JSON list of C-alpha atoms in Angstrom, two decimals:
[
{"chain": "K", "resi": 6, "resn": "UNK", "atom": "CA", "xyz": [0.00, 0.00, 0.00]},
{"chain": "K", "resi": 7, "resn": "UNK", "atom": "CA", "xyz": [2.86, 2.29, 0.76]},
{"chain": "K", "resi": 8, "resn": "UNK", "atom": "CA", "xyz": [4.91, 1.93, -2.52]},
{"chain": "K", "resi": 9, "resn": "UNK", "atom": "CA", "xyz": [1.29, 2.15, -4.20]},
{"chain": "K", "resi": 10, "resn": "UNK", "atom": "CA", "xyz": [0.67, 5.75, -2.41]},
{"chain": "K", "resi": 11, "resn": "UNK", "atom": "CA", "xyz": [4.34, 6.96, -3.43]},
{"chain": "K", "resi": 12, "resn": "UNK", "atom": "CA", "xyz": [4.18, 5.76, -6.68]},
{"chain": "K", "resi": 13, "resn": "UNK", "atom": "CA", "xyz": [1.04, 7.45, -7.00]},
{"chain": "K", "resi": 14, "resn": "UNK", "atom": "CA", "xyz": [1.91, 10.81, -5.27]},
{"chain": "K", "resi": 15, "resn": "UNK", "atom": "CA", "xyz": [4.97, 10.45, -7.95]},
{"chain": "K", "resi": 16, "resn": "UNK", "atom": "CA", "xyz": [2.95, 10.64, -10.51]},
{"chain": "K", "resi": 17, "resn": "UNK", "atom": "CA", "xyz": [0.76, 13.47, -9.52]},
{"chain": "K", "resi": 18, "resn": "UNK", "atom": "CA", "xyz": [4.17, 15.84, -8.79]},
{"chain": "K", "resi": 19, "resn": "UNK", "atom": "CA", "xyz": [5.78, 14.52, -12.43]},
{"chain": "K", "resi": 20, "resn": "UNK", "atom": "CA", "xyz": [2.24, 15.47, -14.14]},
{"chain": "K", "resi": 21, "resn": "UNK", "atom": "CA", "xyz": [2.46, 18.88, -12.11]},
{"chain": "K", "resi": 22, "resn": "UNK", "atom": "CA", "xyz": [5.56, 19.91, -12.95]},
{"chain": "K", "resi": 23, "resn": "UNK", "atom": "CA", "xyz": [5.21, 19.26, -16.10]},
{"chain": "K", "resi": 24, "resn": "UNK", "atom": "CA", "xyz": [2.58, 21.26, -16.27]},
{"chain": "K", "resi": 25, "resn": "UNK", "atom": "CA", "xyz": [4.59, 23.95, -14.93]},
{"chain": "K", "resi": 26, "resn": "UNK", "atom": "CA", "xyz": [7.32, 23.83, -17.36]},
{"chain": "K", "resi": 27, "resn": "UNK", "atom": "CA", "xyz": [4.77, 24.47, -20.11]},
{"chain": "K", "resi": 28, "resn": "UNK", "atom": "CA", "xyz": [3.08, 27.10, -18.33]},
{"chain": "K", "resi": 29, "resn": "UNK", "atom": "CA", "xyz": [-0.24, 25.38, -18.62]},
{"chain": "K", "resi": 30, "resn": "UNK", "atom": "CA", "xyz": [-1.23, 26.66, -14.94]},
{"chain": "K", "resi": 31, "resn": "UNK", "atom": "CA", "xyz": [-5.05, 25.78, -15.34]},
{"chain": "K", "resi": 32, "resn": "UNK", "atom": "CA", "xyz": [-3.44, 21.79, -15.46]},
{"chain": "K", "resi": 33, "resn": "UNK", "atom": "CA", "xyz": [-1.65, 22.88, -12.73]},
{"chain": "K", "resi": 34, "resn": "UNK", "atom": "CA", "xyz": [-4.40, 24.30, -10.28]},
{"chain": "K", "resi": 35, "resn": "UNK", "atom": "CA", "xyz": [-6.65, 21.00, -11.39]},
{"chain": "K", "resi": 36, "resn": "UNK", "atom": "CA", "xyz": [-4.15, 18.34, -10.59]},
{"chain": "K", "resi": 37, "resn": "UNK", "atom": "CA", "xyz": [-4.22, 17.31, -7.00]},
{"chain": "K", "resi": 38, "resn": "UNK", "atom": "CA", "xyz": [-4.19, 13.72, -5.64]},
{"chain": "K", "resi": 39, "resn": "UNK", "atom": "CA", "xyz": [-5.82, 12.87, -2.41]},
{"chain": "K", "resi": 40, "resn": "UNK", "atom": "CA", "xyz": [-3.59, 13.11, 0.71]},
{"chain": "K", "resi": 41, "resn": "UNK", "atom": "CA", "xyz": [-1.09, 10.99, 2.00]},
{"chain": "K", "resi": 42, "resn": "UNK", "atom": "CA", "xyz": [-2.27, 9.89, 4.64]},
{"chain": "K", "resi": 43, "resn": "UNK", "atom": "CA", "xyz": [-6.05, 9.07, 3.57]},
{"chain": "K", "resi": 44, "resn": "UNK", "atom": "CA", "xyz": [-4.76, 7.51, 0.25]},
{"chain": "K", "resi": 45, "resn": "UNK", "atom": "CA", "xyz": [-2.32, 5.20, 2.51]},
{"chain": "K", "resi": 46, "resn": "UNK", "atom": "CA", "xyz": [-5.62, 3.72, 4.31]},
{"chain": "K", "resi": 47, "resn": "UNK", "atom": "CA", "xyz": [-8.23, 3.57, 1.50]},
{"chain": "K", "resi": 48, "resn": "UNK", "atom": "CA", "xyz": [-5.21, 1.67, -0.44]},
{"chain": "K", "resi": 49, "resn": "UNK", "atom": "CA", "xyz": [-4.73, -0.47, 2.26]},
{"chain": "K", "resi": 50, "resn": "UNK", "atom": "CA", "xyz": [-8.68, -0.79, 2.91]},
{"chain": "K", "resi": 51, "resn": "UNK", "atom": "CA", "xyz": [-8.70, -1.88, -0.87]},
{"chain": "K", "resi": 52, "resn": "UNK", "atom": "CA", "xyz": [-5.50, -5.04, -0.61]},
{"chain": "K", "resi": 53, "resn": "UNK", "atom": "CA", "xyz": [-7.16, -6.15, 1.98]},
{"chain": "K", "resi": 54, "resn": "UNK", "atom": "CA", "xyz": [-10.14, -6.90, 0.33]},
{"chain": "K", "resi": 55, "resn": "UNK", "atom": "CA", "xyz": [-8.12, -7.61, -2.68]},
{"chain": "K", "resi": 56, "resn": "UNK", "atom": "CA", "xyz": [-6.45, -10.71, -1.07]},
{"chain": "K", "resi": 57, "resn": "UNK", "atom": "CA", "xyz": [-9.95, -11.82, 0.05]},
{"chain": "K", "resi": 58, "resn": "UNK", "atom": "CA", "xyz": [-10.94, -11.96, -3.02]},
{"chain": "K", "resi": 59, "resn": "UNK", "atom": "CA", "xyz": [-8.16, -14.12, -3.90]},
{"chain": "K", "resi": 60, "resn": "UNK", "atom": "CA", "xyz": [-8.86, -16.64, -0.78]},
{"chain": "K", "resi": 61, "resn": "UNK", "atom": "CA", "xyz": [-11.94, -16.92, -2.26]},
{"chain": "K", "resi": 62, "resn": "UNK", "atom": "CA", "xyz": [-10.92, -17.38, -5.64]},
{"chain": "K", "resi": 63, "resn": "UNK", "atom": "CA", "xyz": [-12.72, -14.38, -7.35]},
{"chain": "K", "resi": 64, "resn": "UNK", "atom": "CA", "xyz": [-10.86, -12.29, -9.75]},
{"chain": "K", "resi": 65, "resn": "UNK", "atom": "CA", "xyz": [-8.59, -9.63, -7.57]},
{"chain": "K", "resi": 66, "resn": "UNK", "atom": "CA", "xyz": [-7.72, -7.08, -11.26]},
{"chain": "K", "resi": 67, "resn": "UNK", "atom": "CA", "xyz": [-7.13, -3.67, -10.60]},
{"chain": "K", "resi": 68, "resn": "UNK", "atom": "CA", "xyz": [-8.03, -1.25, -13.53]},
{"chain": "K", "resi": 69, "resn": "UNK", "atom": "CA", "xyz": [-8.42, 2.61, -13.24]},
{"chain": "K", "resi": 70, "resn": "UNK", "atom": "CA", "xyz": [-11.63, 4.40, -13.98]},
{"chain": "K", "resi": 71, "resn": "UNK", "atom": "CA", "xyz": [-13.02, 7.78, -13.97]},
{"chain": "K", "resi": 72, "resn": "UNK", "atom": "CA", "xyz": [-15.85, 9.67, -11.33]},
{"chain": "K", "resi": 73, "resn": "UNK", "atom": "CA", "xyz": [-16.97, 12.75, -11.69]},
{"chain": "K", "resi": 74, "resn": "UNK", "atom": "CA", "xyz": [-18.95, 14.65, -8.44]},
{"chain": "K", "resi": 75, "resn": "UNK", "atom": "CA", "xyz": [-19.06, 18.49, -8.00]},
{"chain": "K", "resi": 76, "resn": "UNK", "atom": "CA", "xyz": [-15.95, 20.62, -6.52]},
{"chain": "K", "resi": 77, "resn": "UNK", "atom": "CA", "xyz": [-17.56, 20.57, -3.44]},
{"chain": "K", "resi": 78, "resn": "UNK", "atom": "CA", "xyz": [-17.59, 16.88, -2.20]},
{"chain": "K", "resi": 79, "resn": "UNK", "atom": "CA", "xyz": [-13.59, 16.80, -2.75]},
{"chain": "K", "resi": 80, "resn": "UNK", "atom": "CA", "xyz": [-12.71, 17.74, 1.23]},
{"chain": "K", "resi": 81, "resn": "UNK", "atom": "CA", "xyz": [-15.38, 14.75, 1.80]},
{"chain": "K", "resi": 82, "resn": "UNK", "atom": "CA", "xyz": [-13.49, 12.51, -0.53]},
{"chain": "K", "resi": 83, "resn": "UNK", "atom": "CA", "xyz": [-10.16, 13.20, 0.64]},
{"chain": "K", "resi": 84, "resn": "UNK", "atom": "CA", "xyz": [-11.39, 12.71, 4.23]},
{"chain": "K", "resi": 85, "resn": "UNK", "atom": "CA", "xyz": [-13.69, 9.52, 3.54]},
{"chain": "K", "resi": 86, "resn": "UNK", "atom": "CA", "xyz": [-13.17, 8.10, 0.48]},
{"chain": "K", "resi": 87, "resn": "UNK", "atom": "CA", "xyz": [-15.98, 7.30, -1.91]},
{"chain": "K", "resi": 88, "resn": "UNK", "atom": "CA", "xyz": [-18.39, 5.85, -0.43]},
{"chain": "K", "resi": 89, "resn": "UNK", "atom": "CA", "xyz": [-21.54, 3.76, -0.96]},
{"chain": "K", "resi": 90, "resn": "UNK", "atom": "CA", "xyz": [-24.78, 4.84, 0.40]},
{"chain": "K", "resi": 91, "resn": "UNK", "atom": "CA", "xyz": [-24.90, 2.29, 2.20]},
{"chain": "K", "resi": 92, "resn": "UNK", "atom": "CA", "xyz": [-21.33, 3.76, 3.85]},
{"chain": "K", "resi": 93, "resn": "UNK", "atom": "CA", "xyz": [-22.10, 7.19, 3.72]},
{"chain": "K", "resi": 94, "resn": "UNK", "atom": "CA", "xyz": [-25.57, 6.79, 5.60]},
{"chain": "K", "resi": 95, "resn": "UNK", "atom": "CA", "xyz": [-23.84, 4.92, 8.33]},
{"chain": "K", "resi": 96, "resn": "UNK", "atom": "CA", "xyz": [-20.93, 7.55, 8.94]},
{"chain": "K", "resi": 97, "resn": "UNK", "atom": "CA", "xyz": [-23.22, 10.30, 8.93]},
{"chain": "K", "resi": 98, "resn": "UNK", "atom": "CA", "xyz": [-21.29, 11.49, 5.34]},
{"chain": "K", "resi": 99, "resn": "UNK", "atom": "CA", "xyz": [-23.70, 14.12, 3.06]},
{"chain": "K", "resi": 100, "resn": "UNK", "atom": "CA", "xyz": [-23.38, 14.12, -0.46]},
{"chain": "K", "resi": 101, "resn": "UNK", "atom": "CA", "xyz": [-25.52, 14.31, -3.17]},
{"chain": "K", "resi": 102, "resn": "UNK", "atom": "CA", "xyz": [-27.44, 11.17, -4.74]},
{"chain": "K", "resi": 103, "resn": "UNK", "atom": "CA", "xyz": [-27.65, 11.21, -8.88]},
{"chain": "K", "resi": 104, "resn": "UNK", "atom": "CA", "xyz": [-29.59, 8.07, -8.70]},
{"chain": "K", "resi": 105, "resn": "UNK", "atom": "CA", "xyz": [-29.02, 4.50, -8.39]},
{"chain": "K", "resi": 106, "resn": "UNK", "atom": "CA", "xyz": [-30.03, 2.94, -11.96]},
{"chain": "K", "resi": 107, "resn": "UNK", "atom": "CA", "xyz": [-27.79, -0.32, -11.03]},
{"chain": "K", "resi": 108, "resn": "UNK", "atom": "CA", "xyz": [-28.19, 0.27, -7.23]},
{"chain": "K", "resi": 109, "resn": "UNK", "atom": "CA", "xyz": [-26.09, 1.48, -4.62]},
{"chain": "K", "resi": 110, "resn": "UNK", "atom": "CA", "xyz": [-22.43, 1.33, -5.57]},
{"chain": "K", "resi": 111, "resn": "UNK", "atom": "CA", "xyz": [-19.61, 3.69, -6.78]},
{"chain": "K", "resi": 112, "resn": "UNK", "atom": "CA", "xyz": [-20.66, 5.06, -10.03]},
{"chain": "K", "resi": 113, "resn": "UNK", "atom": "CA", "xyz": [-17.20, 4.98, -12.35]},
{"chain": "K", "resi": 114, "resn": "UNK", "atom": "CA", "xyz": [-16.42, 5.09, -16.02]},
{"chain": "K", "resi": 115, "resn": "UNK", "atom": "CA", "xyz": [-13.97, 3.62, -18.17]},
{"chain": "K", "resi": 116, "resn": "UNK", "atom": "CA", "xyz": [-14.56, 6.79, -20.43]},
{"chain": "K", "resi": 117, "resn": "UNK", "atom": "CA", "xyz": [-13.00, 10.13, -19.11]},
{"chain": "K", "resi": 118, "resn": "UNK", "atom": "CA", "xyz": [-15.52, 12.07, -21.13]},
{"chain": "K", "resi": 119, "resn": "UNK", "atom": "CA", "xyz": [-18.83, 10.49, -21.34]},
{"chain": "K", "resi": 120, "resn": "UNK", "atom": "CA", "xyz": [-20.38, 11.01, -17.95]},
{"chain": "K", "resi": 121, "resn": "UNK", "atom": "CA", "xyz": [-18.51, 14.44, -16.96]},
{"chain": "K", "resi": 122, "resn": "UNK", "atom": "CA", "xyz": [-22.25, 15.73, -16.59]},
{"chain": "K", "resi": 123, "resn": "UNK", "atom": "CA", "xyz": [-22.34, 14.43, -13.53]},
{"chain": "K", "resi": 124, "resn": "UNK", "atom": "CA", "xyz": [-20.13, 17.17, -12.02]},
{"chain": "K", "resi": 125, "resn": "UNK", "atom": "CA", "xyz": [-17.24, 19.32, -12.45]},
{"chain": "K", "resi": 126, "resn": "UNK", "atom": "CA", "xyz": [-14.53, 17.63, -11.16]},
{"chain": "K", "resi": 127, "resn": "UNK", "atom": "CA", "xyz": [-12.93, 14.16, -12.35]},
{"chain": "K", "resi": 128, "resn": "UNK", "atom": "CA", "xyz": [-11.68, 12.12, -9.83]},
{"chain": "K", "resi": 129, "resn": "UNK", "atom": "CA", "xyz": [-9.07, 9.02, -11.17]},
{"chain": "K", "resi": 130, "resn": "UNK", "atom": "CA", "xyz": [-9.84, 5.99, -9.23]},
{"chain": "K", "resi": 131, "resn": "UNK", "atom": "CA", "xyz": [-8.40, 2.47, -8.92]},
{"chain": "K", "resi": 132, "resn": "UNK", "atom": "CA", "xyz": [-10.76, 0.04, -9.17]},
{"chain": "K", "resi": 133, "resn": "UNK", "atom": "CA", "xyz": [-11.19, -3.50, -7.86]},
{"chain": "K", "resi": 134, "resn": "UNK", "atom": "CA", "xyz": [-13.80, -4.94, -9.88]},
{"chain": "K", "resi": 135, "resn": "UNK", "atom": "CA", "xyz": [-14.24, -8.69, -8.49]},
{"chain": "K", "resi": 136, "resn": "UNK", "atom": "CA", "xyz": [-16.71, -10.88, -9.93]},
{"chain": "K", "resi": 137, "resn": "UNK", "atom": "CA", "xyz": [-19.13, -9.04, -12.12]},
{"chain": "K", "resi": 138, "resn": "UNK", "atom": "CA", "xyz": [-21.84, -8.95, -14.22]},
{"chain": "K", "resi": 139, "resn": "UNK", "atom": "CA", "xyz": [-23.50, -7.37, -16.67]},
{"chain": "K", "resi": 140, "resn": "UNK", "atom": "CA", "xyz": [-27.01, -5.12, -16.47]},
{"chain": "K", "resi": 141, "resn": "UNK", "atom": "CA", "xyz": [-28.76, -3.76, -19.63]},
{"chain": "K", "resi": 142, "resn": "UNK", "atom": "CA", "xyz": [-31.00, -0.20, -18.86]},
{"chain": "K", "resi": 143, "resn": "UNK", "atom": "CA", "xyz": [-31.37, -0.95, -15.33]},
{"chain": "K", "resi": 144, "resn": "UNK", "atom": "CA", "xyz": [-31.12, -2.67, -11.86]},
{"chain": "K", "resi": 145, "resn": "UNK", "atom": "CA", "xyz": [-34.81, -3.39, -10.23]},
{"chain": "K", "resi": 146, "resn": "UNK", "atom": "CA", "xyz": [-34.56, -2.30, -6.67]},
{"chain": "K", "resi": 147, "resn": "UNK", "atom": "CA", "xyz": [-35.48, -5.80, -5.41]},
{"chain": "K", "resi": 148, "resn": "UNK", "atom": "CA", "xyz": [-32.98, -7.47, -7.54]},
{"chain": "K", "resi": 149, "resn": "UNK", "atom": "CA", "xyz": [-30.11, -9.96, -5.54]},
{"chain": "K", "resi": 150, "resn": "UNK", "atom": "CA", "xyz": [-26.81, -9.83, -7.68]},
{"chain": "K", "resi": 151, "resn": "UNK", "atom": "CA", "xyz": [-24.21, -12.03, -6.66]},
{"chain": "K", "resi": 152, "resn": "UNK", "atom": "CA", "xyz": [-21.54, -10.02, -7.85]},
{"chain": "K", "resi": 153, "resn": "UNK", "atom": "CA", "xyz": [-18.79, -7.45, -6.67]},
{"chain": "K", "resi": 154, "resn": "UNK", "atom": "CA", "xyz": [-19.38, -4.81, -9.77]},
{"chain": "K", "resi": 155, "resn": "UNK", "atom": "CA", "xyz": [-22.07, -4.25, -12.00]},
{"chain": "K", "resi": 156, "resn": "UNK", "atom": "CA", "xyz": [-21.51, -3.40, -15.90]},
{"chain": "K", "resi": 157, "resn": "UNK", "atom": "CA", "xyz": [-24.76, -1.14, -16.36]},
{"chain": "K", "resi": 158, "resn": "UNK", "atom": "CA", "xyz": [-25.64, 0.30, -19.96]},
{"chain": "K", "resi": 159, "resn": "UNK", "atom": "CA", "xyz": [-28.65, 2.21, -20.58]},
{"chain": "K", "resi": 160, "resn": "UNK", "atom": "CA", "xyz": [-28.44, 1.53, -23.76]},
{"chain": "K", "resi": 161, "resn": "UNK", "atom": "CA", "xyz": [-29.87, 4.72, -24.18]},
{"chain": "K", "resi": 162, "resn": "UNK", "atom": "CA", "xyz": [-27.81, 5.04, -27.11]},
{"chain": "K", "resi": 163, "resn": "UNK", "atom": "CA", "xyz": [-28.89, 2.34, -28.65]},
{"chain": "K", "resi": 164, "resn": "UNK", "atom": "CA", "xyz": [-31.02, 1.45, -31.51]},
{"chain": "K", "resi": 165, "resn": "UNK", "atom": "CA", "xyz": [-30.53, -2.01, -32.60]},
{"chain": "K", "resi": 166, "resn": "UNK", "atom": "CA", "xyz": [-30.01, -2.62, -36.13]},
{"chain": "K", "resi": 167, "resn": "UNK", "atom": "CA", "xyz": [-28.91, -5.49, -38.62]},
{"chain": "K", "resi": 168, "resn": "UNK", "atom": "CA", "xyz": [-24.97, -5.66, -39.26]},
{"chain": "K", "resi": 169, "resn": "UNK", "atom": "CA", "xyz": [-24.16, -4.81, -42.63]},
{"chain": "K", "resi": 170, "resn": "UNK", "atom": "CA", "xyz": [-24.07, -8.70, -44.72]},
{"chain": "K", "resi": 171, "resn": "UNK", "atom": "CA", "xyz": [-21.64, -11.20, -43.78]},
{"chain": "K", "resi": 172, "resn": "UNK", "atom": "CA", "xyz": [-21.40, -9.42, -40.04]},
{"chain": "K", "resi": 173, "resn": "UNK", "atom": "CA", "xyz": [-22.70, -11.56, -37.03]},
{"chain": "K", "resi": 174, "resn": "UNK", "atom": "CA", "xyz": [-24.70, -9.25, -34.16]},
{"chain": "K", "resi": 175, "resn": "UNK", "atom": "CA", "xyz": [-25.96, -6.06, -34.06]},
{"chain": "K", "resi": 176, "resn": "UNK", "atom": "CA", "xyz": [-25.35, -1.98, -34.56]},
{"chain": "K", "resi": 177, "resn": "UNK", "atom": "CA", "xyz": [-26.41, 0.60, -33.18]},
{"chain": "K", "resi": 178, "resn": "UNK", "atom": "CA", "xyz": [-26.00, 4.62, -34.40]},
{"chain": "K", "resi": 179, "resn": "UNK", "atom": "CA", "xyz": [-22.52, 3.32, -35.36]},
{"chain": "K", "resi": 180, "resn": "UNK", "atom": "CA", "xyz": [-21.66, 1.10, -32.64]},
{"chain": "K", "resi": 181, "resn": "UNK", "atom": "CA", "xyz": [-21.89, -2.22, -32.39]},
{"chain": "K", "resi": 182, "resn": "UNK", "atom": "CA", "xyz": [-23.53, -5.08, -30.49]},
{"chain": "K", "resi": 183, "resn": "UNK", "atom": "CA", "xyz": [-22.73, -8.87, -29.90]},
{"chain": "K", "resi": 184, "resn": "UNK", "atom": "CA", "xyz": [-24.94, -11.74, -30.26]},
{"chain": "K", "resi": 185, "resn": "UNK", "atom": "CA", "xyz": [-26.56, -11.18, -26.86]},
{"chain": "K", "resi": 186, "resn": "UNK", "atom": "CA", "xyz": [-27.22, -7.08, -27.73]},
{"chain": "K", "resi": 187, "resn": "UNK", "atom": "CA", "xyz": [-24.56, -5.68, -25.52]},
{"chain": "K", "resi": 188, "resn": "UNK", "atom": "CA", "xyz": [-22.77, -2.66, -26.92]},
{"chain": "K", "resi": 189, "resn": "UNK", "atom": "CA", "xyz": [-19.01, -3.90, -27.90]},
{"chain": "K", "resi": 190, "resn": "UNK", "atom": "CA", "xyz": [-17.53, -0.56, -27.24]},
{"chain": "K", "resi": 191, "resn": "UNK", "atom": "CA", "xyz": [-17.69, 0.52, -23.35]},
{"chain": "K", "resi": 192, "resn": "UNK", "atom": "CA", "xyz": [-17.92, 4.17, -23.74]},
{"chain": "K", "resi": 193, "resn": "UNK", "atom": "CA", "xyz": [-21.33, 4.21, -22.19]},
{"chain": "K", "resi": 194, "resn": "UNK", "atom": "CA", "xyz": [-20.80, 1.66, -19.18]},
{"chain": "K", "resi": 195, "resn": "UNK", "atom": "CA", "xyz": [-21.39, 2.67, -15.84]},
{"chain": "K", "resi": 196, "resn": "UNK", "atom": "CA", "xyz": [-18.87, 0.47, -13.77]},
{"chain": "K", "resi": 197, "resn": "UNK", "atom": "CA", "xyz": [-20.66, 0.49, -10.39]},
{"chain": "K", "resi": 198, "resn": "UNK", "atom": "CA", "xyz": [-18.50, -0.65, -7.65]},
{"chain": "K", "resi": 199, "resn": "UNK", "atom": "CA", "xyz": [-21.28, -2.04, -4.97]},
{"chain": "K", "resi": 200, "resn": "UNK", "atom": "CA", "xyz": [-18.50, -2.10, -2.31]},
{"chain": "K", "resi": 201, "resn": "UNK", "atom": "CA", "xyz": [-16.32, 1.07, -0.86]},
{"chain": "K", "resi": 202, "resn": "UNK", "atom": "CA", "xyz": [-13.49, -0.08, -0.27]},
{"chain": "K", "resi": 203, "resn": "UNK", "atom": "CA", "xyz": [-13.63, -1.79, -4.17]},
{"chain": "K", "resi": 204, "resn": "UNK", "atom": "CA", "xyz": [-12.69, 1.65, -4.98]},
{"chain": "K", "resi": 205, "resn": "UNK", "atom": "CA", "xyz": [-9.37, 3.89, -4.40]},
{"chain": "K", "resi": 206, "resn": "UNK", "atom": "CA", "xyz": [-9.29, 8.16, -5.46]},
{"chain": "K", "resi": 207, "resn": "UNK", "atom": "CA", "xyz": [-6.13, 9.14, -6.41]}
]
């Protein structure tokens, strides 16, 4: 977790100072990792889990992802992490709830630009996705999932149409879908990580 955190604070200063040397000061005033100390215990929070995942024999990948919340949540982040509801409710943490289309879970993307709506301030995260599975348009409320992460689409970009001849599947508005009408490309996913400490800001 340490050598994670350096590497990681590293990174930031490089990107920074870089940033610098090109007198691109917006990049520099918008670059900030979490601090030290908090990023040293949600990384540690998130090996943990990682290597009970691996006792249990479920997948223990790390990727990186994008959030996006509102300028204002960022002293709550660095302090708390992101959290579930579920979390937040039960340490007394306010925030504001977009919705919960594929239930309660950390809402990431693998696309930095697609859901930037959201708010106006992209967090990086790491991401430890587990077992998953995949959820077309939405999550009913009721619904057990046994699964770490959910892969919700919408689909609200899609329109389902024949592939051109001698193509297996389906397109839609130029994108295209496999045999069981999931999108190929995973611009539009909503990676929702149904665990907090599945889920480190950097």
């Amino acid at each position: 977790a340490v050598l994670a955190v350096q590497e990681i604070m590293s990174l930031v200063t490089e990107t920074r100072n870089i940033a610098k040397k090109y007198k691109n000061y917006n990049l520099v005033n918008y670059i900030a990792a979490v601090t030290r100390e908090d990023m040293f215990h949600f990384a540690k929070a998130m090996l943990e889990l990682q290597q009970e995942f691996l006792r249990q024999r479920i997948n223990g990948y790390i990727d990186v992802g994008y959030h996006y919340t509102a300028s204002t949540h960022m002293a709550n982040i660095r302090q708390h992490g992101l959290l579930t509801k579920k979390d937040r409710d039960s340490q007394r943490v306010n925030s504001t709830l977009h919705g919960s289309v594929f239930g309660d879970g950390i809402y990431t993307a693998n696309n930095p630009d697609n859901f930037s709506s959201y708010g106006n301030t992209g967090v990086l995260v790491a991401r430890l996705t587990g077992k998953m599975v995949r959820v077309a348009r939405s999550l009913l409320s009721n619904t057990k999932v046994d699964a770490n992460t959910i892969i919700g689409d919408k689909m609200m970009h899609a329109t389902a149409l024949p592939m051109p001849t001698g193509m297996s599947g389906h397109h839609h508005q130029g994108q295209n879908l496999d045999k069981d009408g999931w999108p190929l490309k995973d611009d539009y996913h909503e990676i929702v990580l149904r665990s907090s400490a599945q889920c480190l800001p950097m």
